[in-house]
CSV table of C-alpha atoms and ligand atoms in Angstrom, one decimal:
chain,number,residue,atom,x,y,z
A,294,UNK,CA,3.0,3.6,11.6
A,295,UNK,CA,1.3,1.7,9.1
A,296,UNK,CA,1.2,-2.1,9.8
A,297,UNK,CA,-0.4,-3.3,6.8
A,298,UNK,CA,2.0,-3.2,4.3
A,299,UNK,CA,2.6,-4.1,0.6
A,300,UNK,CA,5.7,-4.1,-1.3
A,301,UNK,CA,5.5,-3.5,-5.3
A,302,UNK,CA,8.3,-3.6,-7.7
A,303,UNK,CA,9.9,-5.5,-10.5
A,304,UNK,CA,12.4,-8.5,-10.1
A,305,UNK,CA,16.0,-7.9,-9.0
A,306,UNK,CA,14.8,-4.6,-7.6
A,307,UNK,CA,15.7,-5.5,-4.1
A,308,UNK,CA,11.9,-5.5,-3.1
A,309,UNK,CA,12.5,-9.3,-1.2
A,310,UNK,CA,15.9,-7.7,1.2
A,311,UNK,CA,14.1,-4.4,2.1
A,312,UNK,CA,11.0,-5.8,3.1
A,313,UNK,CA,12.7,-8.5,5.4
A,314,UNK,CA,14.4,-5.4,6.9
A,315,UNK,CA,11.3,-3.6,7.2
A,316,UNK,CA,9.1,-6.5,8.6
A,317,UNK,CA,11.9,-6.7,11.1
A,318,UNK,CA,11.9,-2.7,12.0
A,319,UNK,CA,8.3,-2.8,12.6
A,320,UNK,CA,7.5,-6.0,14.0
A,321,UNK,CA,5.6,-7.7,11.3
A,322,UNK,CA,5.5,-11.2,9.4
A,323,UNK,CA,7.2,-10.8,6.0
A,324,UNK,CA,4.9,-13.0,4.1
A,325,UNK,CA,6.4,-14.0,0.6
A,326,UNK,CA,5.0,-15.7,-1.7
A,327,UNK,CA,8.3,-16.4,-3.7
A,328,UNK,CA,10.2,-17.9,-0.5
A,329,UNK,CA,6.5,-19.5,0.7
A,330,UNK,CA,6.7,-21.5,-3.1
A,331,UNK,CA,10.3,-22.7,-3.2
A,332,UNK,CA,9.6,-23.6,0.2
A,333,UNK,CA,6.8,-25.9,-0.9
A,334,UNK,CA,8.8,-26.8,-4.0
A,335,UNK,CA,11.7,-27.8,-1.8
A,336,UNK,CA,10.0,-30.2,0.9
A,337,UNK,CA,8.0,-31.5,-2.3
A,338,UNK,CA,4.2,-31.0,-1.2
A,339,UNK,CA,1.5,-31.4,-3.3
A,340,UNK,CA,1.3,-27.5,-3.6
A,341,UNK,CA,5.0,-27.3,-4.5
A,342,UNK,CA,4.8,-30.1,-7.3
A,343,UNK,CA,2.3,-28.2,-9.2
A,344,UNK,CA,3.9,-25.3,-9.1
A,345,UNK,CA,7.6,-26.2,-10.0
A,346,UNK,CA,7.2,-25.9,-13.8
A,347,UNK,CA,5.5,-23.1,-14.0
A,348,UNK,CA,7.9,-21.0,-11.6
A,349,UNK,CA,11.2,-22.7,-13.3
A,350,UNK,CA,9.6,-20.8,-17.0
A,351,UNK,CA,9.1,-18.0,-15.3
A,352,UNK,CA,5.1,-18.0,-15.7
A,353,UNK,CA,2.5,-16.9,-12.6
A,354,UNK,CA,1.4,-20.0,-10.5
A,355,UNK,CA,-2.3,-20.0,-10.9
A,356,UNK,CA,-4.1,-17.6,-8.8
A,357,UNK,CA,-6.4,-20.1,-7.1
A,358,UNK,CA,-3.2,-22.1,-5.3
A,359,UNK,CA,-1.5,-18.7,-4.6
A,360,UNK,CA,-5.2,-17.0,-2.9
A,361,UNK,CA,-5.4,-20.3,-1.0
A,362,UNK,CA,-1.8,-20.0,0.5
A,363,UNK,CA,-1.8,-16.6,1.5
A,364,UNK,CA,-5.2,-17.1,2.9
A,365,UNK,CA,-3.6,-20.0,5.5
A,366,UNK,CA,-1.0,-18.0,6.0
A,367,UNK,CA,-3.4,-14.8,7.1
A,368,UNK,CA,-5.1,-17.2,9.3
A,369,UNK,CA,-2.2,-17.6,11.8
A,370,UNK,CA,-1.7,-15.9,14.9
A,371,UNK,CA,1.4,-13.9,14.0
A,372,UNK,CA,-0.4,-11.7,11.2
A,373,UNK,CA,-3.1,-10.5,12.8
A,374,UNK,CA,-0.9,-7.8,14.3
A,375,UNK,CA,-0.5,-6.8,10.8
A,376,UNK,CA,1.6,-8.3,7.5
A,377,UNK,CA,4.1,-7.0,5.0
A,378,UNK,CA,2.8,-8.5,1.7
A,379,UNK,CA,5.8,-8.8,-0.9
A,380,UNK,CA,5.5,-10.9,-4.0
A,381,UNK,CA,1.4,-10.9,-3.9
A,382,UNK,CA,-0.6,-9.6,-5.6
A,383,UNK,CA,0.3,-10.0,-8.6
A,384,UNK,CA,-2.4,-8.8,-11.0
A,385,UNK,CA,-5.5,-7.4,-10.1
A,386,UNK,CA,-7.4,-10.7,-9.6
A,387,UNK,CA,-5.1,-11.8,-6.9
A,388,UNK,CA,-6.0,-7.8,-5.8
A,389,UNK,CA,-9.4,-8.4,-5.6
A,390,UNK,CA,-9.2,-11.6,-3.8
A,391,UNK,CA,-7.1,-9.9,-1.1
A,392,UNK,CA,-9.4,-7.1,-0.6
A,393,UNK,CA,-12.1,-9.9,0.3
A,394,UNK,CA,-10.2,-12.0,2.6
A,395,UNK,CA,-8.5,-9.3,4.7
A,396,UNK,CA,-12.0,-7.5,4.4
A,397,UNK,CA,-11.6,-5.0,7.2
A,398,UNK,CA,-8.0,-5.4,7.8
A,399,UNK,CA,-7.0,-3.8,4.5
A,400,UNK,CA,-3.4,-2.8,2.7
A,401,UNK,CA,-2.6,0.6,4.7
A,402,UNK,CA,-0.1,1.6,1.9
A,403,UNK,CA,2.4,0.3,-1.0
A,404,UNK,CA,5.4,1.0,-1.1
A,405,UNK,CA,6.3,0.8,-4.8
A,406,UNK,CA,10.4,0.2,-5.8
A,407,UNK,CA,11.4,1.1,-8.8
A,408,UNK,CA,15.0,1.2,-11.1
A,409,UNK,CA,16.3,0.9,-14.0
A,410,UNK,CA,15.6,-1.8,-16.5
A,411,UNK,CA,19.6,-2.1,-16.9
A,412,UNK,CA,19.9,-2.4,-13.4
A,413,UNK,CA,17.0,-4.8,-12.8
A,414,UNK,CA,18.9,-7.1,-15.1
A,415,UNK,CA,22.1,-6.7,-13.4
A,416,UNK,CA,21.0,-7.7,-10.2
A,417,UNK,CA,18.9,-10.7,-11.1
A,418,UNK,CA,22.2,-12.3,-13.3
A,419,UNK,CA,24.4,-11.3,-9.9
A,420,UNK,CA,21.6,-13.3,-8.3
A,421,UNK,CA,21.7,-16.2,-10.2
A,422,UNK,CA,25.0,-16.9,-9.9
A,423,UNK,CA,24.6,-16.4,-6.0
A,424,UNK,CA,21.6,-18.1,-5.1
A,425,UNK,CA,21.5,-20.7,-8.6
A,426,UNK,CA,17.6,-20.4,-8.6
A,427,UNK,CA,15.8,-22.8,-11.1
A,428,UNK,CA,13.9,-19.9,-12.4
A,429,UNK,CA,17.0,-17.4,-13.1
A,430,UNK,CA,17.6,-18.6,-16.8
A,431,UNK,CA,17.6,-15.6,-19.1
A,432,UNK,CA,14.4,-17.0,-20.6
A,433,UNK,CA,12.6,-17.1,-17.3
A,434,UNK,CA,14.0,-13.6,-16.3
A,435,UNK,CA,13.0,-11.7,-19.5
A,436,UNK,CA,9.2,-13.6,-19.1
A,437,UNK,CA,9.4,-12.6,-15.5
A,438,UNK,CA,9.8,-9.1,-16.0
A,439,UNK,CA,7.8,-9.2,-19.1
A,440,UNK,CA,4.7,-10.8,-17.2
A,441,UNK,CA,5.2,-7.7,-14.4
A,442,UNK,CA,4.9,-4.9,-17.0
A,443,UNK,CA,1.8,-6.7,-18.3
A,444,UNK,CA,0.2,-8.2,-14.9
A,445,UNK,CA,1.6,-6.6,-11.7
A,446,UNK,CA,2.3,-2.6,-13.0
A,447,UNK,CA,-1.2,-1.7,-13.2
A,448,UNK,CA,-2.0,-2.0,-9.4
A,449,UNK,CA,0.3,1.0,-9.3
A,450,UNK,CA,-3.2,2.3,-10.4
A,451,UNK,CA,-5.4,0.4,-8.9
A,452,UNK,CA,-4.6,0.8,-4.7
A,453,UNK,CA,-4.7,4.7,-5.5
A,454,UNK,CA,-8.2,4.2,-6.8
A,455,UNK,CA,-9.0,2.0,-3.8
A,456,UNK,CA,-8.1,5.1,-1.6
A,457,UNK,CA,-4.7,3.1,-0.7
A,458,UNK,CA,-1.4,5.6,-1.1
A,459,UNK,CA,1.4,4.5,-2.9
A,460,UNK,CA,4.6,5.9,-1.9
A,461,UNK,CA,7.6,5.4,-5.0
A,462,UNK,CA,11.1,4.7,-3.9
A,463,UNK,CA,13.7,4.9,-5.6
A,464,UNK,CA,15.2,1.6,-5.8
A,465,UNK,CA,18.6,2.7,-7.0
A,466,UNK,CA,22.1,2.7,-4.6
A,467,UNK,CA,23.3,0.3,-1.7
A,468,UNK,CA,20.7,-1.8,0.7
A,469,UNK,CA,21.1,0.9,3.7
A,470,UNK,CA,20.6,3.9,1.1
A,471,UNK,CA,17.6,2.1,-0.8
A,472,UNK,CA,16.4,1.3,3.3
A,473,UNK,CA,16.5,4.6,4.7
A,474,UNK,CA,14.1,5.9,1.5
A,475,UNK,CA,11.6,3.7,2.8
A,476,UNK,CA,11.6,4.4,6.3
A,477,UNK,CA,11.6,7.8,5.1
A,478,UNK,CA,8.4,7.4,3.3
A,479,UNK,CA,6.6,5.6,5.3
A,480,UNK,CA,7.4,8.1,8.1
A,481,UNK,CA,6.1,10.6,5.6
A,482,UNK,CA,2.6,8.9,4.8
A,483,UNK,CA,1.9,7.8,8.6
A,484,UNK,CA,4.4,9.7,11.3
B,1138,AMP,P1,9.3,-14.1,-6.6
B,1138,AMP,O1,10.2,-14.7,-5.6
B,1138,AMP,O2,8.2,-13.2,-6.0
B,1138,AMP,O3,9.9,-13.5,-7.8
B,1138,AMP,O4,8.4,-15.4,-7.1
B,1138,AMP,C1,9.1,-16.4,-7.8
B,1138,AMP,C2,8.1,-17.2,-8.6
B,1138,AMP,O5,7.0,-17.7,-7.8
B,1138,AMP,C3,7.3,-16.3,-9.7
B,1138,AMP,O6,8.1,-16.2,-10.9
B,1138,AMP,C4,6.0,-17.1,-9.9
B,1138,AMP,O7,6.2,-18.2,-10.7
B,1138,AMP,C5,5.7,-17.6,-8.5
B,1138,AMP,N1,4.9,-16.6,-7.7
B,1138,AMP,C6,5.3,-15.9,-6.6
B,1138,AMP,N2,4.3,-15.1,-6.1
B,1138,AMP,C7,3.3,-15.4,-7.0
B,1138,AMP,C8,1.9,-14.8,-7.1
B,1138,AMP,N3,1.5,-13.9,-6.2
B,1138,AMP,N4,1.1,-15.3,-8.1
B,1138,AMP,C9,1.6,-16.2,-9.0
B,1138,AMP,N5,2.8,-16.7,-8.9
B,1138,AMP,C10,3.7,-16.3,-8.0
């Protein structure tokens, strides 16, 4: 089974749950970039404090920060076995920057979930009255999702042109439904 693993998808797709299942199934560090910012936001470091405004309006933090983190983050003893990436990259610069770093120890395959745009919506209001992120203002979600089209769509294109498969999921239906798809693929691509 692949161990190097990257989740792709729009916001309020479920991407975040079903990799932390996955990561779990297979043994590998679920390394967000989402949860590894509001972490840094929340205990108010130096990394978090720059990147507060940006997240709460729904922009990208700036690729040199986000590079740096994940590359700290590869560098400890837990990821070497392999990683579940979900959250980065998220355009083809932060793409690039990952293919350098993990030269060698490459993305195996992407698991790309998709839905519908209704639904996407639906789940990130349900979320925000949940969770009450800073960044789950309607303005912030439409820029979000907006900035994903734009920015984070295209490596749909550019892992297959890297030689890396992308299996498509259909990110529609409960958690275990939604789950058992990507098992299923992955089984598919690497039994
Ligand atoms: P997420 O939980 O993945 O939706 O991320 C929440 C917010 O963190 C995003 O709206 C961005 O502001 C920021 N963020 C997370 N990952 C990245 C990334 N790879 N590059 C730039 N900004 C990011």
């Amino acid at each position: 089974m692949g161990r190097r693993l990257l989740f792709l998808g729009p916001q309020g797709v479920g991407k975040g749950t079903q990799a932390a299942k996955l990561a779990k199934l297979i043994g590998v560090p679920h390394v967000s970039t989402g949860d590894m910012l509001r972490q840094a936001v929340a205990e108010g470091t130096d990394l978090g404090m720059r990147a507060k405004a940006v997240m709460d309006a729904g922009g990208l933090v700036s690729d040199d920060l986000v590079v740096a983190m994940v590359k700290e983050r590869f560098a400890k003893s837990d990821a070497q076995c392999g990683y579940l990436l979900d959250g980065f990259p998220r355009n083809e610069s932060q793409a690039v920057a990952l293919d350098r770093a993990i030269n060698g120890n490459a993305v195996e395959l992407v698991i790309s979930l998709t839905a519908d745009e209704d639904e996407l919506l639906r789940r990130m209001e349900a979320r925000a009255e949940e969770e009450g992120r800073t960044d789950d203002t309607p303005e912030a979600m439409q820029r979000r999702l907006a900035l994903y089209w734009e920015e984070t769509a295209p490596l749909a294109d550019y892992y297959p042109a890297h030689d890396v498969p992308v299996a498509v999921v259909d990110g529609m239906g409960t958690i275990d439904e939604v789950f058992h798809r990507v098992v299923a693929a992955l089984a598919e691509i690497d039994p």
